[in-house]
Amino acid sequence: MTFYPFANYWKNICLLMAFVLFCSSGAFAQHDPSQYEGWKGEITKLIQNGDFASATATLNGMENLSDADAFSRDAFLEIMRRLNLEFPYNENEIREQLKEKFPDLTDEQMNQWESKQYLEMRNIDGEKRYFSSAVRNLFLLDPELAAKNRNPDRYNARIAHCQEILDQSNGRGNLTCETNYKINYILTVPANEVPEGETIRCWLPFAQTNCARQKNVKLISTNSENPVVSPECDLQRTIYMEKTAVKDQPTVFEIQFQTIGYAQAYSYDWLVEKVRPYPEKCEFVRLYTEERLPHIIKSDAFKQLARKIVGDETNPVKKASLLYDWVDDSFPWASANEYGVNLNIPQYVIDKGHGDCGMVSLLLISLLRCEGIPAKWQSGWTFSNGKGGLHDWLEIYFEGIGWVPCDVSYGKLPSENPAIANFYKFGHDEKRLIVNQDYAQPLTPEKKFFRSEPLDFQRGEVEWDGGNLYFDQWDYQMTIETL
């Protein structure tokens, strides 16, 4: 596999994914595929049409390419490989899965679920291919099925804890519920995944220090002699290690560290009263309200959508609340494609009618910025019962207050108390590990090959001189101890 300098690789992979994925013709489409010419345009059309076989044959037959074109060829092949992993089931296989839940499954049911995009699929080489989580998502996206499977007691503990946080913080953003966590993270590359004697390079997630709700970060141990801890200024924080592959033995990377987490919550009424107008010609405001294609969008269509949602409202807090409600009401949570095969994530949410935590966060960030409200990405892990789960959220900046946490995928809680129901609009619990203060940032040291997750960084990244190791080539586990 050819080595490509990071900066050029990143630029080229974004362009190539744009070729493949920015091809919708709806009102929110950002790119016209007709602008792509030459062999890249032809390959793009083949992939868009699901003709992976022809695209692969053409790409594999290319010889004597320049470094840039060789990169493009390899990137197209990798995108198709990942898409095949994302959509592994044919129609017979998905029907068998469905018949376990619906013994009397009919063609009409299947067609209805597909037409409403409750059962996600795409055409690959003349065959319907279904998303790996299609059946699971069906029970989240079909309103009738979702209602039948809804557990009214699911949120009881969370509601009680949110009440505790509000009581202690007085709704003014005071840090509370201080909790000291000891975190153990293990990433395992199976035996013989990499040839014996080759160096395996690994980046593991580490805690951010420059954030209010996370303090006293301390690395306890690693199972590497020379770990590299990324600088505190890195917006995606890592611990880098190297190990030599040993025949018939798994390669294990392990770290332990501590951090203190805090809850923080703001009262809606207090924020409305205290917020001030944003200063004009302010570089800080400009930075966090600018468009950042392809994932933060300020197209005319998005601006019109944001304006329609907020109407004549001018108070930034009230506008943020209206935008939050619209995203929460419109797009239920469901497992989604890996971000590495979805370039325009806000568009994916709008087109599919659902999204996971990071996807709806990017949509809300886009809408907030369209209204001139500074907003930015945060992500990492959430903690529950000694285990961790991947999670993304955002922060909103209000003049006179500062950065305020917001979790749109947690949504409104089922409580008659408005303060509890809307807790996650302007509040967070302490059960989180903040790893990322932004998305799509370079790692320390630089990664040579295209990342498994080019945007987020939670599970880690692994590579060797033969190329990147994708998520299907290693395992990870996080355990959490409350001290």
XYZ file of C-alpha atoms in Angstrom:
483
model
C 0.000 0.000 0.000
C 1.284 3.441 -0.861
C 2.184 5.873 1.943
C 0.691 9.350 1.663
C 1.533 12.443 3.736
C -1.250 13.167 6.207
C -2.295 16.589 4.949
C -2.589 15.530 1.318
C -4.265 12.279 2.286
C -6.892 14.031 4.344
C -7.647 16.524 1.574
C -7.901 13.820 -1.051
C -10.031 11.423 0.984
C -12.551 14.189 1.642
C -12.735 14.956 -2.059
C -13.112 11.308 -2.987
C -15.840 10.695 -0.467
C -17.557 13.757 -1.845
C -17.483 12.108 -5.277
C -19.184 9.027 -3.924
C -21.565 10.337 -1.311
C -22.665 13.852 -2.298
C -25.048 12.823 -5.014
C -28.581 13.508 -3.780
C -30.753 15.926 -5.743
C -32.972 17.075 -2.865
C -33.401 20.589 -1.553
C -30.448 20.248 0.816
C -27.965 18.757 -1.682
C -24.605 20.522 -1.488
C -22.742 19.130 -4.506
C -23.506 18.437 -8.155
C -21.911 15.143 -9.254
C -21.825 16.322 -12.884
C -18.836 18.531 -12.013
C -16.585 15.489 -11.528
C -14.815 14.578 -14.763
C -12.411 11.953 -16.039
C -11.982 8.492 -14.578
C -12.842 9.671 -11.057
C -16.195 10.895 -12.275
C -16.848 7.581 -14.024
C -15.929 5.608 -10.903
C -18.140 7.893 -8.852
C -21.119 7.184 -11.107
C -20.516 3.429 -10.901
C -20.440 3.512 -7.099
C -23.460 5.801 -6.900
C -25.346 3.319 -9.089
C -24.229 0.410 -6.918
C -22.030 -1.114 -9.629
C -19.174 -1.995 -7.299
C -17.999 -4.910 -9.471
C -17.336 -2.717 -12.513
C -15.765 -0.016 -10.385
C -13.469 -2.536 -8.698
C -12.437 -4.150 -11.991
C -11.642 -0.769 -13.511
C -9.649 0.370 -10.495
C -7.680 -2.876 -10.244
C -6.770 -2.646 -13.919
C -5.136 0.760 -13.591
C -1.340 0.814 -13.954
C 1.516 3.347 -13.975
C -0.466 5.857 -11.940
C 0.886 9.024 -10.352
C 1.031 9.078 -6.564
C -2.133 11.182 -6.440
C -4.062 8.866 -8.755
C -2.780 5.782 -6.916
C -4.102 7.329 -3.728
C -7.470 7.964 -5.377
C -7.683 4.376 -6.614
C -6.910 2.949 -3.150
C -9.362 5.307 -1.495
C -12.215 4.320 -3.810
C -11.531 0.638 -3.119
C -11.497 1.257 0.635
C -14.777 3.173 0.546
C -16.481 0.292 -1.273
C -15.023 -2.230 1.174
C -16.395 -0.270 4.104
C -19.792 0.119 2.455
C -19.968 -3.654 1.983
C -19.270 -4.073 5.697
C -21.979 -1.553 6.532
C -24.553 -3.347 4.342
C -23.758 -7.072 4.818
C -27.188 -8.714 4.388
C -29.085 -9.643 1.233
C -32.877 -9.724 1.091
C -33.188 -13.418 2.018
C -30.942 -12.950 5.039
C -32.841 -9.918 6.284
C -36.163 -11.715 5.764
C -34.930 -14.585 7.927
C -34.012 -12.120 10.665
C -37.403 -10.449 10.403
C -39.335 -13.734 10.448
C -37.907 -14.448 13.886
C -39.796 -11.356 15.032
C -42.672 -11.465 12.525
C -43.551 -15.093 11.570
C -46.301 -13.852 9.227
C -44.085 -11.342 7.420
C -45.547 -10.185 4.091
C -44.075 -8.469 1.040
C -46.363 -5.536 1.738
C -44.822 -5.067 5.193
C -41.324 -5.199 3.746
C -42.153 -2.687 1.022
C -43.772 -0.331 3.494
C -40.809 -0.397 5.873
C -38.399 0.195 3.012
C -40.419 3.035 1.470
C -40.552 4.827 4.830
C -36.832 4.140 5.400
C -37.506 2.219 8.581
C -35.537 -0.658 7.024
C -32.351 0.868 5.639
C -30.920 -0.604 2.438
C -29.023 0.280 -0.715
C -28.378 -1.388 -4.070
C -24.971 -3.020 -4.527
C -24.218 -4.937 -7.726
C -27.884 -5.356 -8.611
C -28.820 -6.695 -5.190
C -30.589 -5.121 -2.260
C -28.135 -4.901 0.620
C -29.367 -4.108 4.112
C -27.690 -2.127 6.881
C -26.098 -4.219 9.633
C -28.483 -2.739 12.248
C -31.544 -2.626 9.979
C -33.713 -4.979 12.048
C -32.726 -3.453 15.355
C -33.418 0.031 14.006
C -36.832 -1.027 12.734
C -38.046 -1.283 16.327
C -36.774 2.234 17.000
C -38.013 3.934 13.835
C -41.437 2.429 13.192
C -43.691 4.468 15.551
C -46.045 1.553 16.224
C -43.241 -0.875 17.051
C -41.390 1.737 19.081
C -44.501 2.436 21.173
C -44.981 -1.259 21.926
C -41.401 -1.647 23.083
C -41.160 1.570 25.088
C -40.275 1.029 28.750
C -41.891 3.795 30.847
C -39.565 3.069 33.788
C -36.380 3.334 31.737
C -35.768 6.955 32.649
C -36.619 6.827 36.366
C -33.024 6.750 37.615
C -31.924 9.435 35.143
C -34.818 11.713 36.106
C -34.007 11.327 39.804
C -30.344 12.142 39.176
C -31.186 15.186 37.067
C -33.317 16.476 39.927
C -30.347 15.995 42.273
C -28.067 17.939 39.923
C -30.547 20.806 39.593
C -31.006 20.989 43.374
C -27.260 21.211 43.944
C -26.361 23.529 41.078
C -29.199 25.980 41.626
C -29.606 26.119 37.845
C -26.699 28.533 37.409
C -24.038 26.235 36.034
C -22.288 25.486 39.309
C -20.185 22.317 39.059
C -21.597 19.559 41.230
C -21.748 15.780 41.820
C -17.942 15.515 41.811
C -16.981 11.905 41.009
C -13.509 10.395 40.758
C -13.201 7.733 38.061
C -10.491 5.150 37.438
C -10.648 4.039 33.821
C -9.094 0.935 32.288
C -8.984 0.764 28.490
C -7.822 -2.243 26.487
C -7.456 -2.572 22.713
C -6.634 -6.037 21.370
C -5.363 -6.938 17.900
C -6.022 -10.679 17.340
C -3.143 -13.072 16.777
C -1.680 -13.077 13.252
C -3.704 -10.060 12.102
C -0.338 -8.433 11.419
C 2.710 -10.433 10.248
C 5.210 -11.516 12.876
C 7.892 -8.945 13.617
C 5.970 -5.981 12.215
C 5.397 -2.896 14.384
C 1.778 -2.183 15.318
C 1.046 1.477 16.007
C -1.897 2.294 18.277
C -3.653 5.468 19.462
C -5.916 5.094 22.535
C -8.445 7.665 23.846
C -7.304 9.880 26.718
C -9.031 12.537 28.827
C -9.120 16.220 27.922
C -7.818 18.639 30.549
C -8.955 21.988 29.149
C -12.643 21.713 30.003
C -14.672 22.764 33.028
C -16.494 19.488 33.669
C -13.372 17.303 33.787
C -10.372 17.874 36.034
C -7.357 16.233 37.718
C -6.506 13.934 34.811
C -3.747 11.513 35.803
C -2.176 8.703 33.781
C -1.636 5.742 36.128
C -0.048 3.128 33.889
C 0.384 1.695 30.402
C 1.692 -1.664 29.198
C 4.162 0.087 26.895
C 7.694 1.235 27.690
C 7.544 4.494 25.742
C 3.989 5.805 25.512
C 3.448 9.215 23.928
C 0.807 11.333 25.645
C -0.540 13.957 23.273
C -0.278 17.632 24.301
C -3.065 19.138 26.343
C -3.817 21.466 23.443
C -4.744 18.551 21.158
C -8.458 18.691 20.421
C -8.582 14.897 20.040
C -6.557 13.533 22.966
C -4.564 10.312 22.638
C -1.977 8.022 24.165
C 0.227 6.488 21.467
C 2.012 3.137 21.833
C 3.902 0.685 19.642
C 4.285 -3.083 19.935
C 5.870 -5.811 17.811
C 3.543 -8.512 16.470
C 4.337 -11.982 17.842
C 3.253 -15.081 15.938
C 0.110 -16.770 17.329
C -0.236 -14.162 20.108
C -2.706 -11.267 20.359
C -1.224 -7.792 20.708
C -2.706 -5.951 23.686
C -2.535 -2.210 24.353
C -3.700 -1.153 27.817
C -3.867 2.095 29.792
C -5.209 3.134 33.195
C -5.939 6.703 34.188
C -8.011 8.781 36.601
C -10.136 11.848 36.175
C -12.778 13.760 38.116
C -16.085 14.403 36.386
C -18.639 17.082 37.247
C -22.290 17.665 36.454
C -23.417 21.084 35.271
C -26.899 22.457 34.608
C -28.462 25.787 33.750
C -31.999 27.016 34.266
C -33.712 28.065 31.059
C -35.243 31.167 32.665
C -31.908 32.208 34.186
C -30.124 31.846 30.849
C -32.830 33.857 29.056
C -32.395 36.663 31.576
C -28.576 36.678 31.673
C -27.664 36.191 27.993
C -26.243 39.224 26.215
C -25.981 40.115 22.503
C -22.912 38.738 20.737
C -20.279 41.382 19.985
C -19.940 42.448 16.373
C -16.802 41.607 14.374
C -15.595 39.218 17.075
C -13.114 36.568 15.876
C -14.257 34.091 18.539
C -17.898 34.364 17.449
C -16.907 34.174 13.796
C -14.887 30.989 14.392
C -17.728 29.138 16.063
C -20.459 30.341 13.736
C -18.677 29.706 10.431
C -19.562 27.007 7.929
C -17.279 23.984 8.015
C -18.134 21.746 5.122
C -19.067 19.029 4.785
C -20.430 18.462 8.311
C -21.358 21.958 9.470
C -23.578 23.499 6.823
C -24.816 27.055 6.323
C -26.355 26.724 2.877
C -29.370 28.823 1.934
C -31.594 25.802 2.487
C -30.283 25.231 6.005
C -30.546 28.924 6.839
C -34.151 28.962 5.645
C -34.896 25.876 7.711
C -33.377 27.403 10.860
C -35.271 30.653 10.308
C -38.528 28.758 9.834
C -37.996 26.933 13.134
C -37.135 29.999 15.252
C -39.547 32.396 13.556
C -39.242 35.970 14.832
C -37.464 34.982 18.050
C -34.294 36.985 18.772
C -33.125 35.748 22.179
C -30.264 33.251 21.560
C -31.340 30.961 24.406
C -34.915 30.786 23.164
C -33.728 30.179 19.608
C -31.427 27.381 20.780
C -34.326 25.827 22.688
C -36.589 25.895 19.620
C -33.902 24.340 17.409
C -33.206 21.644 20.007
C -36.912 20.782 20.217
C -37.217 20.529 16.436
C -34.269 18.148 16.088
C -35.413 16.067 19.068
C -39.000 15.840 17.813
C -38.076 15.138 14.187
C -35.265 12.588 14.307
C -35.392 9.540 16.592
C -32.152 7.942 17.695
C -31.052 4.865 15.761
C -27.788 3.169 14.903
C -26.295 4.755 11.815
C -23.606 4.067 9.238
C -20.009 4.610 10.278
C -19.095 8.255 9.817
C -16.289 7.217 7.475
C -18.846 6.336 4.772
C -21.045 9.397 5.382
C -19.473 12.664 4.397
C -22.445 15.004 4.729
C -23.813 13.897 8.089
C -26.541 16.549 8.585
C -27.844 15.632 5.129
C -27.898 11.940 6.104
C -30.097 12.747 9.128
C -32.538 14.778 7.036
C -32.643 12.214 4.215
C -33.003 9.132 6.415
C -35.207 10.650 9.102
C -33.009 9.478 11.967
C -29.465 9.654 13.304
C -27.229 8.659 16.164
C -25.869 11.018 18.827
C -23.077 12.561 16.762
C -25.245 12.934 13.692
C -28.048 14.869 15.374
C -25.404 16.926 17.196
C -23.861 18.017 13.895
C -27.295 18.858 12.535
C -28.073 21.012 15.585
C -24.637 22.689 15.433
C -25.323 23.570 11.786
C -28.717 25.074 12.587
C -27.364 27.020 15.571
C -24.551 28.492 13.482
C -27.051 29.431 10.788
C -28.685 31.597 13.447
C -25.380 33.137 14.549
C -25.180 31.120 17.767
C -21.676 29.717 18.475
C -21.686 25.944 18.916
C -19.055 23.209 18.886
C -18.599 19.462 19.075
C -17.664 17.402 22.149
C -17.510 13.640 22.480
C -16.104 10.686 24.355
C -17.822 8.153 26.567
C -20.700 7.833 29.001
C -20.517 5.652 32.096
C -23.100 3.205 33.425
C -22.742 0.219 35.753
C -18.972 0.073 35.455
C -18.927 0.140 31.654
C -18.515 2.816 29.047
C -20.470 3.652 25.917
C -19.527 5.824 22.939
C -21.286 9.174 22.944
C -21.237 12.589 21.215
C -22.804 15.896 22.219
C -22.179 19.642 21.827
C -21.652 22.912 23.649
C -23.392 26.226 22.970
C -21.804 29.581 23.735
C -24.010 32.300 25.224
C -22.500 35.752 25.685
C -22.332 36.663 29.371
C -22.458 33.001 30.466
C -19.875 31.009 28.470
C -19.964 27.500 27.052
C -23.086 25.586 28.068
C -23.386 21.779 27.662
C -26.128 20.365 25.440
C -27.083 16.777 24.603
C -29.704 16.626 21.860
C -29.680 12.835 21.479
C -30.694 12.390 25.130
C -33.641 14.585 24.236
C -36.497 15.669 26.450
C -37.121 13.461 29.474
C -40.631 12.131 30.248
C -41.349 14.408 33.199
C -44.115 16.884 33.968
C -41.501 19.166 35.523
C -40.209 21.396 32.667
C -36.825 21.787 34.354
C -36.351 18.013 34.363
C -37.905 17.444 30.928
C -35.502 19.971 29.388
C -32.462 19.158 31.526
C -30.204 18.103 28.632
C -30.891 21.234 26.605
C -28.528 23.127 28.871
C -27.059 20.529 31.200
C -24.951 17.389 31.549
C -24.539 14.712 34.165
C -21.073 13.864 35.485
C -21.008 10.329 34.057
C -18.886 11.215 31.027
C -15.355 11.103 29.720
C -14.491 14.025 27.448
C -11.934 12.905 24.831
C -12.660 15.305 21.959
C -13.170 19.063 21.869
C -13.631 18.973 18.091
C -13.895 16.468 15.250
C -11.564 15.511 12.368
C -8.382 16.715 14.033
C -4.873 15.272 13.451
C -3.617 12.770 16.018
C -0.272 12.871 17.847
C 1.909 11.546 16.306
C 0.386 11.852 12.840
C -1.309 8.767 11.484
C 0.068 7.555 8.140
C -3.076 5.915 6.763
C -6.725 6.900 6.526
C -8.364 6.546 9.915
C -11.023 3.969 10.683
C -13.046 6.878 12.096
C -12.002 10.049 10.236
C -14.198 12.345 12.349
C -14.666 11.107 15.878
C -12.053 9.511 18.142
C -13.361 7.205 20.876
C -12.411 3.598 20.189
C -8.846 4.199 19.067
C -6.890 3.811 15.846
C -4.473 1.078 14.752
C -2.129 0.667 11.791
C 1.090 -0.959 10.613
C 3.302 -0.408 7.571
C 0.882 -2.509 5.521
C -1.982 -0.087 6.143
C -4.783 0.816 8.524
C -6.509 -1.815 10.674
C -10.254 -1.230 10.460
C -12.778 -1.831 13.236
C -13.420 -5.405 12.107
C -9.754 -6.217 12.732
C -9.498 -5.477 16.463
C -11.528 -5.295 19.691
C -11.757 -2.803 22.536
C -13.103 -2.643 26.080
C -13.477 0.069 28.699
C -14.197 -0.543 32.378
C -14.808 2.172 34.947
C -14.317 2.133 38.698
C -15.799 4.898 40.855
C -13.297 5.821 43.568
